PDB file of C-alpha atoms in Angstrom:
ATOM      1  CA  MET A   1     -24.563  27.471  22.748  1.00 44.00           C
ATOM      2  CA  GLN A   2     -26.310  26.508  25.979  1.00 57.00           C
ATOM      3  CA  GLU A   3     -29.703  27.367  24.450  1.00 60.00           C
ATOM      4  CA  ASN A   4     -29.111  25.570  21.143  1.00 84.00           C
ATOM      5  CA  VAL A   5     -27.580  22.299  22.280  1.00 87.00           C
ATOM      6  CA  ILE A   6     -29.545  19.058  21.974  1.00 89.00           C
ATOM      7  CA  THR A   7     -29.315  15.706  23.723  1.00 90.00           C
ATOM      8  CA  ILE A   8     -27.832  12.598  22.183  1.00 91.00           C
ATOM      9  CA  GLY A   9     -31.380  11.232  21.890  1.00 91.00           C
ATOM     10  CA  GLU A  10     -32.471  14.263  19.865  1.00 90.00           C
ATOM     11  CA  LEU A  11     -29.386  13.948  17.683  1.00 91.00           C
ATOM     12  CA  ALA A  12     -30.232  10.290  17.070  1.00 90.00           C
ATOM     13  CA  ALA A  13     -33.790  11.222  16.102  1.00 87.00           C
ATOM     14  CA  ARG A  14     -32.678  13.925  13.670  1.00 85.00           C
ATOM     15  CA  THR A  15     -30.018  11.806  11.985  1.00 87.00           C
ATOM     16  CA  ARG A  16     -31.583   8.311  12.346  1.00 83.00           C
ATOM     17  CA  LEU A  17     -28.280   7.104  13.789  1.00 87.00           C
ATOM     18  CA  SER A  18     -28.357   4.767  16.751  1.00 88.00           C
ATOM     19  CA  LEU A  19     -27.144   5.800  20.188  1.00 90.00           C
ATOM     20  CA  LYS A  20     -24.502   3.072  19.890  1.00 91.00           C
ATOM     21  CA  ALA A  21     -23.173   4.586  16.665  1.00 90.00           C
ATOM     22  CA  LEU A  22     -23.093   8.107  18.110  1.00 92.00           C
ATOM     23  CA  ARG A  23     -21.196   6.908  21.170  1.00 92.00           C
ATOM     24  CA  LEU A  24     -18.744   5.083  18.917  1.00 92.00           C
ATOM     25  CA  TYR A  25     -18.161   8.240  16.876  1.00 92.00           C
ATOM     26  CA  ASP A  26     -17.497  10.099  20.109  1.00 92.00           C
ATOM     27  CA  GLU A  27     -15.002   7.458  21.260  1.00 92.00           C
ATOM     28  CA  ARG A  28     -13.166   7.641  17.924  1.00 91.00           C
ATOM     29  CA  GLY A  29     -12.974  11.440  18.040  1.00 91.00           C
ATOM     30  CA  LEU A  30     -15.229  11.873  15.016  1.00 91.00           C
ATOM     31  CA  LEU A  31     -18.167  13.470  16.791  1.00 93.00           C
ATOM     32  CA  PRO A  32     -17.340  14.572  20.342  1.00 92.00           C
ATOM     33  CA  PRO A  33     -20.208  16.336  22.090  1.00 92.00           C
ATOM     34  CA  ALA A  34     -20.097  20.091  22.445  1.00 90.00           C
ATOM     35  CA  LEU A  35     -20.794  19.779  26.157  1.00 90.00           C
ATOM     36  CA  VAL A  36     -20.702  16.982  28.728  1.00 88.00           C
ATOM     37  CA  ASP A  37     -22.362  17.470  32.113  1.00 86.00           C
ATOM     38  CA  ALA A  38     -19.621  16.907  34.673  1.00 85.00           C
ATOM     39  CA  ARG A  39     -22.093  15.514  37.220  1.00 87.00           C
ATOM     40  CA  THR A  40     -24.364  13.310  35.089  1.00 86.00           C
ATOM     41  CA  GLY A  41     -22.195  12.610  32.018  1.00 83.00           C
ATOM     42  CA  VAL A  42     -25.063  13.639  29.728  1.00 87.00           C
ATOM     43  CA  ARG A  43     -23.839  14.579  26.249  1.00 89.00           C
ATOM     44  CA  ARG A  44     -25.055  17.725  24.508  1.00 91.00           C
ATOM     45  CA  TYR A  45     -24.507  18.511  20.813  1.00 93.00           C
ATOM     46  CA  GLY A  46     -24.472  21.765  18.894  1.00 91.00           C
ATOM     47  CA  PRO A  47     -26.432  22.549  15.702  1.00 86.00           C
ATOM     48  CA  THR A  48     -23.443  22.083  13.357  1.00 87.00           C
ATOM     49  CA  GLN A  49     -22.908  18.577  14.695  1.00 91.00           C
ATOM     50  CA  VAL A  50     -26.213  17.414  13.243  1.00 90.00           C
ATOM     51  CA  GLU A  51     -24.871  17.966   9.730  1.00 90.00           C
ATOM     52  CA  ARG A  52     -21.516  16.394  10.643  1.00 91.00           C
ATOM     53  CA  ALA A  53     -23.317  13.301  11.940  1.00 91.00           C
ATOM     54  CA  ARG A  54     -25.274  13.041   8.694  1.00 89.00           C
ATOM     55  CA  ARG A  55     -22.064  13.262   6.679  1.00 90.00           C
ATOM     56  CA  ILE A  56     -20.464  10.549   8.775  1.00 91.00           C
ATOM     57  CA  ALA A  57     -23.451   8.292   8.075  1.00 89.00           C
ATOM     58  CA  LEU A  58     -23.245   9.080   4.350  1.00 87.00           C
ATOM     59  CA  LEU A  59     -19.527   8.279   4.173  1.00 88.00           C
ATOM     60  CA  ARG A  60     -20.013   5.064   6.144  1.00 87.00           C
ATOM     61  CA  ALA A  61     -22.647   4.044   3.606  1.00 82.00           C
ATOM     62  CA  ALA A  62     -20.015   4.645   0.903  1.00 82.00           C
ATOM     63  CA  GLY A  63     -17.780   2.137   2.689  1.00 84.00           C
ATOM     64  CA  LEU A  64     -15.199   4.471   4.234  1.00 85.00           C
ATOM     65  CA  PRO A  65     -13.575   3.287   7.469  1.00 87.00           C
ATOM     66  CA  LEU A  66     -13.908   5.633  10.430  1.00 87.00           C
ATOM     67  CA  ALA A  67     -10.261   6.735  10.307  1.00 85.00           C
ATOM     68  CA  ARG A  68     -10.638   7.768   6.662  1.00 87.00           C
ATOM     69  CA  ILE A  69     -13.891   9.610   7.394  1.00 90.00           C
ATOM     70  CA  ALA A  70     -12.032  11.845   9.828  1.00 87.00           C
ATOM     71  CA  ALA A  71      -9.518  12.707   7.088  1.00 87.00           C
ATOM     72  CA  VAL A  72     -12.329  13.557   4.646  1.00 88.00           C
ATOM     73  CA  LEU A  73     -14.340  15.695   7.074  1.00 87.00           C
ATOM     74  CA  ASP A  74     -11.342  17.551   8.481  1.00 83.00           C
ATOM     75  CA  ALA A  75      -9.573  18.113   5.148  1.00 77.00           C
ATOM     76  CA  ASP A  76     -11.345  21.342   4.293  1.00 64.00           C
ATOM     77  CA  GLY A  77     -10.494  22.802   7.688  1.00 58.00           C
ATOM     78  CA  ARG A  78      -6.825  21.941   7.212  1.00 56.00           C
ATOM     79  CA  ALA A  79      -6.872  23.433   3.722  1.00 49.00           C
ATOM     80  CA  ASP A  80      -8.452  26.655   5.002  1.00 49.00           C
ATOM     81  CA  ALA A  81      -5.796  26.999   7.681  1.00 52.00           C
ATOM     82  CA  ALA A  82      -3.007  26.339   5.201  1.00 51.00           C
ATOM     83  CA  CYS A  83      -4.124  29.034   2.774  1.00 49.00           C
ATOM     84  CA  GLY A  84      -5.343  31.651   5.222  1.00 52.00           C
ATOM     85  CA  ASN A  85      -9.021  30.816   4.724  1.00 49.00           C
ATOM     86  CA  GLY A  86      -8.707  31.758   1.038  1.00 47.00           C
ATOM     87  CA  ARG A  87     -10.243  28.695  -0.628  1.00 45.00           C
ATOM     88  CA  LYS A  88     -10.285  28.290  -4.387  1.00 45.00           C
ATOM     89  CA  SER A  89     -13.683  27.537  -5.811  1.00 43.00           C
ATOM     90  CA  GLY A  90     -14.228  25.341  -8.827  1.00 44.00           C
ATOM     91  CA  GLY A  91     -16.447  26.971 -11.403  1.00 41.00           C
ATOM     92  CA  ALA A  92     -18.262  25.525 -14.382  1.00 38.00           C
ATOM     93  CA  ASP A  93     -15.039  25.578 -16.409  1.00 38.00           C
ATOM     94  CA  ALA A  94     -13.146  23.487 -13.876  1.00 36.00           C
ATOM     95  CA  GLU A  95     -13.237  20.429 -16.199  1.00 41.00           C
ATOM     96  CA  GLY A  96     -13.506  18.119 -13.208  1.00 48.00           C
ATOM     97  CA  THR A  97      -9.812  18.384 -12.252  1.00 55.00           C
ATOM     98  CA  ASP A  98      -8.815  17.471  -8.703  1.00 59.00           C
ATOM     99  CA  GLU A  99      -7.407  20.971  -8.217  1.00 59.00           C
ATOM    100  CA  ALA A 100     -10.903  22.405  -8.620  1.00 63.00           C
ATOM    101  CA  LEU A 101     -12.344  20.243  -5.860  1.00 71.00           C
ATOM    102  CA  GLY A 102     -12.548  20.906  -2.165  1.00 79.00           C
ATOM    103  CA  ALA A 103     -10.013  19.153   0.047  1.00 81.00           C
ATOM    104  CA  GLY A 104     -12.635  16.840   1.518  1.00 82.00           C
ATOM    105  CA  GLU A 105     -13.876  15.846  -1.926  1.00 86.00           C
ATOM    106  CA  ARG A 106     -10.313  15.112  -3.029  1.00 86.00           C
ATOM    107  CA  GLU A 107      -9.856  12.865   0.024  1.00 83.00           C
ATOM    108  CA  LEU A 108     -13.042  10.994  -0.867  1.00 87.00           C
ATOM    109  CA  LEU A 109     -11.982  10.542  -4.496  1.00 86.00           C
ATOM    110  CA  ALA A 110      -8.530   9.344  -3.396  1.00 83.00           C
ATOM    111  CA  TYR A 111     -10.201   6.720  -1.219  1.00 81.00           C
ATOM    112  CA  TRP A 112     -12.436   5.594  -4.060  1.00 82.00           C
ATOM    113  CA  ARG A 113      -9.518   5.279  -6.475  1.00 81.00           C
ATOM    114  CA  GLU A 114      -7.706   3.096  -3.942  1.00 74.00           C
ATOM    115  CA  ARG A 115     -10.783   0.871  -3.625  1.00 77.00           C
ATOM    116  CA  GLU A 116     -11.122   0.615  -7.423  1.00 77.00           C
ATOM    117  CA  ALA A 117      -7.472  -0.433  -7.692  1.00 67.00           C
ATOM    118  CA  GLU A 118      -8.002  -2.941  -4.899  1.00 67.00           C
ATOM    119  CA  HIS A 119     -11.096  -4.313  -6.634  1.00 72.00           C
ATOM    120  CA  ALA A 120      -9.180  -4.684  -9.904  1.00 67.00           C
ATOM    121  CA  ALA A 121      -6.420  -6.547  -8.083  1.00 62.00           C
ATOM    122  CA  ARG A 122      -8.939  -8.883  -6.446  1.00 67.00           C
ATOM    123  CA  ARG A 123     -10.586  -9.514  -9.818  1.00 70.00           C
ATOM    124  CA  GLU A 124      -7.184 -10.616 -11.115  1.00 62.00           C
ATOM    125  CA  ALA A 125      -6.661 -12.752  -8.023  1.00 60.00           C
ATOM    126  CA  VAL A 126      -9.999 -14.505  -8.575  1.00 72.00           C
ATOM    127  CA  GLY A 127      -9.005 -15.254 -12.176  1.00 66.00           C
ATOM    128  CA  TYR A 128      -5.701 -16.756 -11.095  1.00 61.00           C
ATOM    129  CA  ALA A 129      -7.393 -18.723  -8.284  1.00 63.00           C
ATOM    130  CA  ARG A 130      -9.795 -20.203 -10.854  1.00 70.00           C
ATOM    131  CA  GLU A 131      -6.839 -21.287 -12.984  1.00 64.00           C
ATOM    132  CA  VAL A 132      -5.220 -22.991 -10.002  1.00 61.00           C
ATOM    133  CA  LEU A 133      -8.426 -24.691  -8.851  1.00 65.00           C
ATOM    134  CA  SER A 134      -9.272 -25.923 -12.343  1.00 70.00           C
ATOM    135  CA  GLY A 135      -5.756 -27.190 -13.011  1.00 66.00           C
ATOM    136  CA  ARG A 136      -5.389 -25.183 -16.199  1.00 69.00           C
ATOM    137  CA  SER A 137      -3.188 -22.145 -16.653  1.00 61.00           C
ATOM    138  CA  THR A 138      -3.512 -19.538 -19.377  1.00 56.00           C
ATOM    139  CA  THR A 139      -0.324 -17.730 -18.345  1.00 61.00           C
ATOM    140  CA  VAL A 140       3.057 -18.901 -19.649  1.00 75.00           C
ATOM    141  CA  PHE A 141       6.307 -17.573 -18.176  1.00 86.00           C
ATOM    142  CA  GLU A 142       9.688 -17.781 -19.852  1.00 91.00           C
ATOM    143  CA  ILE A 143      12.143 -18.736 -17.119  1.00 94.00           C
ATOM    144  CA  ALA A 144      15.921 -18.579 -17.459  1.00 95.00           C
ATOM    145  CA  GLU A 145      19.049 -18.583 -15.307  1.00 96.00           C
ATOM    146  CA  ARG A 146      21.716 -15.933 -14.763  1.00 96.00           C
ATOM    147  CA  ASP A 147      24.715 -15.230 -12.544  1.00 96.00           C
ATOM    148  CA  VAL A 148      24.545 -12.321 -10.117  1.00 95.00           C
ATOM    149  CA  PRO A 149      27.874 -10.921  -8.825  1.00 95.00           C
ATOM    150  CA  GLU A 150      28.625 -10.107  -5.210  1.00 95.00           C
ATOM    151  CA  GLN A 151      27.345  -6.655  -4.326  1.00 96.00           C
ATOM    152  CA  ARG A 152      27.095  -4.308  -1.395  1.00 97.00           C
ATOM    153  CA  VAL A 153      23.496  -3.311  -0.658  1.00 97.00           C
ATOM    154  CA  LEU A 154      21.961  -0.582   1.433  1.00 97.00           C
ATOM    155  CA  PHE A 155      18.565  -1.779   2.684  1.00 98.00           C
ATOM    156  CA  VAL A 156      15.444  -0.867   4.637  1.00 98.00           C
ATOM    157  CA  ARG A 157      13.368  -3.662   6.145  1.00 97.00           C
ATOM    158  CA  ARG A 158       9.895  -3.917   7.666  1.00 96.00           C
ATOM    159  CA  HIS A 159       7.206  -6.483   8.433  1.00 94.00           C
ATOM    160  CA  VAL A 160       4.237  -5.665   6.191  1.00 93.00           C
ATOM    161  CA  ASP A 161       0.971  -7.243   5.053  1.00 88.00           C
ATOM    162  CA  ALA A 162      -0.594  -6.966   1.602  1.00 83.00           C
ATOM    163  CA  ALA A 163      -2.328  -3.673   2.359  1.00 81.00           C
ATOM    164  CA  ALA A 164       0.873  -2.007   3.569  1.00 87.00           C
ATOM    165  CA  LEU A 165       3.205  -3.453   0.928  1.00 89.00           C
ATOM    166  CA  PRO A 166       2.753  -0.928  -1.949  1.00 87.00           C
ATOM    167  CA  GLY A 167       3.225   2.018   0.394  1.00 88.00           C
ATOM    168  CA  PHE A 168       6.308   0.453   1.979  1.00 93.00           C
ATOM    169  CA  LEU A 169       7.919  -0.286  -1.392  1.00 93.00           C
ATOM    170  CA  ALA A 170       7.427   3.322  -2.495  1.00 92.00           C
ATOM    171  CA  GLU A 171       8.537   4.770   0.843  1.00 94.00           C
ATOM    172  CA  ALA A 172      11.622   2.553   1.137  1.00 96.00           C
ATOM    173  CA  SER A 173      12.679   3.251  -2.443  1.00 95.00           C
ATOM    174  CA  GLY A 174      12.502   6.985  -1.801  1.00 94.00           C
ATOM    175  CA  LEU A 175      14.441   6.676   1.457  1.00 96.00           C
ATOM    176  CA  LEU A 176      17.193   4.588  -0.142  1.00 97.00           C
ATOM    177  CA  LEU A 177      17.652   6.887  -3.121  1.00 96.00           C
ATOM    178  CA  GLY A 178      17.644   9.898  -0.818  1.00 96.00           C
ATOM    179  CA  ARG A 179      20.290   8.327   1.427  1.00 96.00           C
ATOM    180  CA  LEU A 180      22.529   7.563  -1.542  1.00 97.00           C
ATOM    181  CA  ARG A 181      22.267  11.177  -2.714  1.00 96.00           C
ATOM    182  CA  GLU A 182      22.974  12.408   0.808  1.00 96.00           C
ATOM    183  CA  VAL A 183      26.278  10.507   1.032  1.00 95.00           C
ATOM    184  CA  ASP A 184      27.194  11.135  -2.625  1.00 96.00           C
ATOM    185  CA  ALA A 185      26.895   7.446  -3.519  1.00 96.00           C
ATOM    186  CA  CYS A 186      25.392   5.830  -6.605  1.00 96.00           C
ATOM    187  CA  LEU A 187      23.529   2.730  -7.657  1.00 96.00           C
ATOM    188  CA  SER A 188      25.343  -0.224  -9.219  1.00 96.00           C
ATOM    189  CA  GLY A 189      22.130  -1.980 -10.266  1.00 95.00           C
ATOM    190  CA  PRO A 190      18.346  -1.811  -9.997  1.00 96.00           C
ATOM    191  CA  LEU A 191      16.522  -1.735  -6.665  1.00 97.00           C
ATOM    192  CA  PHE A 192      15.172  -5.087  -5.532  1.00 97.00           C
ATOM    193  CA  ALA A 193      13.011  -6.438  -2.715  1.00 97.00           C
ATOM    194  CA  VAL A 194      13.668  -9.642  -0.791  1.00 97.00           C
ATOM    195  CA  TYR A 195      10.542 -11.390   0.525  1.00 96.00           C
ATOM    196  CA  HIS A 196      11.321 -13.485   3.611  1.00 92.00           C
ATOM    197  CA  GLY A 197       7.816 -14.937   3.652  1.00 90.00           C
ATOM    198  CA  LEU A 198       4.412 -14.705   2.031  1.00 84.00           C
ATOM    199  CA  VAL A 199       2.836 -11.257   2.207  1.00 85.00           C
ATOM    200  CA  GLY A 200      -0.949 -11.574   2.283  1.00 80.00           C
ATOM    201  CA  ASP A 201      -4.142 -10.116   3.701  1.00 75.00           C
ATOM    202  CA  ASP A 202      -3.960 -12.369   6.768  1.00 77.00           C
ATOM    203  CA  CYS A 203      -0.201 -12.612   7.220  1.00 82.00           C
ATOM    204  CA  ASP A 204       2.724 -10.267   7.220  1.00 88.00           C
ATOM    205  CA  ALA A 205       6.345 -10.998   6.431  1.00 91.00           C
ATOM    206  CA  LEU A 206       9.710  -9.308   6.580  1.00 94.00           C
ATOM    207  CA  VAL A 207      10.435  -7.443   3.343  1.00 96.00           C
ATOM    208  CA  GLU A 208      13.787  -5.827   2.571  1.00 98.00           C
ATOM    209  CA  VAL A 209      14.086  -3.189  -0.122  1.00 98.00           C
ATOM    210  CA  CYS A 210      17.708  -3.085  -1.288  1.00 98.00           C
ATOM    211  CA  ALA A 211      19.808  -0.596  -3.242  1.00 98.00           C
ATOM    212  CA  PRO A 212      23.058  -2.025  -4.677  1.00 97.00           C
ATOM    213  CA  THR A 213      25.959   0.438  -4.485  1.00 97.00           C
ATOM    214  CA  PRO A 214      29.681   0.291  -5.266  1.00 96.00           C
ATOM    215  CA  ASN A 215      30.411   2.917  -2.618  1.00 96.00           C
ATOM    216  CA  ASP A 216      31.511   2.348   0.969  1.00 93.00           C
ATOM    217  CA  VAL A 217      28.228   3.337   2.592  1.00 93.00           C
ATOM    218  CA  GLY A 218      27.768   2.456   6.250  1.00 93.00           C
ATOM    219  CA  PRO A 219      24.624   1.705   8.298  1.00 95.00           C
ATOM    220  CA  HIS A 220      22.736   4.708   9.607  1.00 94.00           C
ATOM    221  CA  GLY A 221      19.370   5.055  11.307  1.00 94.00           C
ATOM    222  CA  PRO A 222      16.834   2.840   9.479  1.00 95.00           C
ATOM    223  CA  PHE A 223      19.431   1.841   6.881  1.00 97.00           C
ATOM    224  CA  GLY A 224      21.340  -1.408   7.086  1.00 97.00           C
ATOM    225  CA  VAL A 225      24.235  -2.534   4.931  1.00 97.00           C
ATOM    226  CA  ARG A 226      25.330  -6.036   3.947  1.00 96.00           C
ATOM    227  CA  ILE A 227      27.247  -7.888   1.289  1.00 95.00           C
ATOM    228  CA  GLU A 228      24.916  -9.849  -0.967  1.00 94.00           C
ATOM    229  CA  PRO A 229      26.897 -12.942  -2.019  1.00 94.00           C
ATOM    230  CA  ALA A 230      27.406 -13.889  -5.646  1.00 94.00           C
ATOM    231  CA  HIS A 231      24.869 -16.482  -6.748  1.00 94.00           C
ATOM    232  CA  ARG A 232      23.042 -18.020  -9.656  1.00 95.00           C
ATOM    233  CA  GLU A 233      19.309 -17.474  -9.872  1.00 96.00           C
ATOM    234  CA  ALA A 234      16.264 -18.503 -11.856  1.00 96.00           C
ATOM    235  CA  TYR A 235      14.136 -15.607 -13.003  1.00 96.00           C
ATOM    236  CA  THR A 236      11.359 -14.468 -15.280  1.00 94.00           C
ATOM    237  CA  ALA A 237      11.119 -11.009 -16.850  1.00 93.00           C
ATOM    238  CA  LEU A 238       7.751  -9.264 -16.630  1.00 88.00           C
ATOM    239  CA  PRO A 239       5.987  -6.224 -18.053  1.00 83.00           C
ATOM    240  CA  ARG A 240       3.830  -4.135 -15.748  1.00 74.00           C
ATOM    241  CA  ARG A 241       1.562  -6.601 -13.939  1.00 64.00           C
ATOM    242  CA  GLY A 242      -1.021  -6.633 -11.181  1.00 62.00           C
ATOM    243  CA  PHE A 243      -0.975  -8.606  -7.964  1.00 60.00           C
ATOM    244  CA  ALA A 244      -2.353 -11.827  -9.415  1.00 65.00           C
ATOM    245  CA  ALA A 245       0.180 -11.930 -12.251  1.00 74.00           C
ATOM    246  CA  MET A 246       3.017 -11.319  -9.807  1.00 81.00           C
ATOM    247  CA  ALA A 247       1.748 -14.143  -7.584  1.00 81.00           C
ATOM    248  CA  ALA A 248       1.562 -16.416 -10.615  1.00 83.00           C
ATOM    249  CA  ALA A 249       5.143 -15.494 -11.559  1.00 87.00           C
ATOM    250  CA  HIS A 250       6.412 -16.351  -8.068  1.00 90.00           C
ATOM    251  CA  ASP A 251       4.599 -19.695  -8.232  1.00 86.00           C
ATOM    252  CA  ALA A 252       5.919 -20.425 -11.723  1.00 88.00           C
ATOM    253  CA  VAL A 253       9.567 -19.727 -10.879  1.00 92.00           C
ATOM    254  CA  GLY A 254       9.299 -21.761  -7.681  1.00 90.00           C
ATOM    255  CA  ALA A 255       7.765 -24.703  -9.553  1.00 88.00           C
ATOM    256  CA  TRP A 256      10.458 -24.485 -12.250  1.00 92.00           C
ATOM    257  CA  VAL A 257      13.214 -24.592  -9.623  1.00 92.00           C
ATOM    258  CA  ALA A 258      11.684 -27.606  -7.882  1.00 89.00           C
ATOM    259  CA  ALA A 259      11.048 -29.477 -11.146  1.00 90.00           C
ATOM    260  CA  ARG A 260      14.720 -29.239 -12.086  1.00 91.00           C
ATOM    261  CA  GLY A 261      16.052 -30.486  -8.773  1.00 89.00           C
ATOM    262  CA  TYR A 262      17.576 -27.224  -7.588  1.00 91.00           C
ATOM    263  CA  ARG A 263      17.835 -26.258  -3.953  1.00 91.00           C
ATOM    264  CA  ARG A 264      16.839 -22.734  -3.074  1.00 91.00           C
ATOM    265  CA  GLY A 265      19.693 -20.469  -2.080  1.00 93.00           C
ATOM    266  CA  GLY A 266      17.528 -17.774  -0.503  1.00 93.00           C
ATOM    267  CA  PRO A 267      14.082 -16.193  -0.412  1.00 94.00           C
ATOM    268  CA  ASN A 268      12.172 -14.953  -3.440  1.00 95.00           C
ATOM    269  CA  ARG A 269      12.898 -11.480  -4.708  1.00 96.00           C
ATOM    270  CA  GLU A 270      11.592  -8.909  -7.142  1.00 96.00           C
ATOM    271  CA  VAL A 271      13.899  -6.678  -9.185  1.00 96.00           C
ATOM    272  CA  TYR A 272      12.530  -3.253 -10.110  1.00 95.00           C
ATOM    273  CA  TYR A 273      13.897  -1.457 -13.160  1.00 93.00           C
ATOM    274  CA  PRO A 274      13.969   2.363 -13.401  1.00 90.00           C
ATOM    275  CA  ASN A 275      11.233   2.512 -16.041  1.00 80.00           C
ATOM    276  CA  ARG A 276       8.717   0.770 -13.775  1.00 72.00           C
ATOM    277  CA  GLU A 277       6.502   3.840 -13.296  1.00 72.00           C
ATOM    278  CA  THR A 278       6.601   5.105 -16.882  1.00 77.00           C
ATOM    279  CA  ALA A 279       6.775   1.960 -19.036  1.00 71.00           C
ATOM    280  CA  GLY A 280       4.123   0.882 -21.478  1.00 74.00           C
ATOM    281  CA  PRO A 281       2.021  -2.235 -20.857  1.00 69.00           C
ATOM    282  CA  ARG A 282       4.442  -4.569 -22.693  1.00 75.00           C
ATOM    283  CA  GLU A 283       7.776  -3.133 -21.585  1.00 85.00           C
ATOM    284  CA  HIS A 284      10.049  -5.115 -19.260  1.00 88.00           C
ATOM    285  CA  VAL A 285       9.898  -3.524 -15.800  1.00 90.00           C
ATOM    286  CA  THR A 286      10.268  -6.270 -13.163  1.00 93.00           C
ATOM    287  CA  ASP A 287      11.957  -9.626 -12.629  1.00 95.00           C
ATOM    288  CA  VAL A 288      10.797 -12.316 -10.215  1.00 95.00           C
ATOM    289  CA  ALA A 289      13.806 -14.371  -9.121  1.00 96.00           C
ATOM    290  CA  VAL A 290      14.776 -17.278  -6.851  1.00 96.00           C
ATOM    291  CA  PRO A 291      18.458 -17.701  -5.834  1.00 96.00           C
ATOM    292  CA  LEU A 292      19.854 -21.187  -6.455  1.00 96.00           C
ATOM    293  CA  ALA A 293      22.080 -23.151  -4.074  1.00 90.00           C
ATOM    294  CA  ALA A 294      23.128 -26.017  -6.338  1.00 60.00           C
ATOM    295  CA  VAL A 295      23.026 -27.229  -9.915  1.00 57.00           C
ATOM    296  CA  PRO A 296      20.636 -30.039 -10.905  1.00 51.00           C
ATOM    297  CA  PRO A 297      21.958 -33.580 -10.391  1.00 50.00           C
ATOM    298  CA  ALA A 298      23.729 -35.141 -13.376  1.00 52.00           C
ATOM    299  CA  GLU A 299      21.531 -37.284 -15.587  1.00 53.00           C
ATOM    300  CA  GLY A 300      22.119 -41.053 -15.642  1.00 46.00           C
TER     301      GLY A 300
END
């Protein structure tokens, strides 16, 4: 190793990466030097680190953040350790399935799928923003009222922004259902989320994911329990929708409530029905609702 190591300057020359970038990768744990002179602090790199540096540069060019690059580059090593260094290779008949790919390649594809989904959501958001800015709307929501009885709810709450919201909703739903199974309790209605503020890219808000239950379940660990009071609410029923359509639904229900002289009785919420993950594009899967505090004033 002592004979084969190269300086950070030589590594920069071979990879065309700047010294600043190489030092950053060292600081982030992506590319620590093989040796550091205790007296001078001079960094020395081994031959395999040249290829690792090139891969980091390639993944950065693909838009991956540094934290995700570490997951991609280290995935194959983790997979080898997990299966006793017996890696499965994907041959010509692999048909392009994820199982036939290396762990690092799967990590990269997972990242790209997330970005594609994010891009699709932003495309929807731009369309809705154009509708708002132009003063014309192509989306019509049917809004109605209903009475919701008093119910006990088990809940998990967290402050999240837009990026963290989907993961939190999935995680909290799993935790709640698991807790109900653990204490031999059941659901008395669909899961719902209460939004105590606007969740966006630049702002977070407290979100509670709630599981109604008829059973006497107590608080435990991350789980809280409260009695949700009976109330009347305005709501609209939705098929599977993206971010922009959900935002439009929240706006539409809020505008409907204000136009009819109601006072809000609580924060906006979304109700998630059990078929949400398996429903077709036109099936009812979600409600957007606003609790009401009073009836409209009498006419005349």
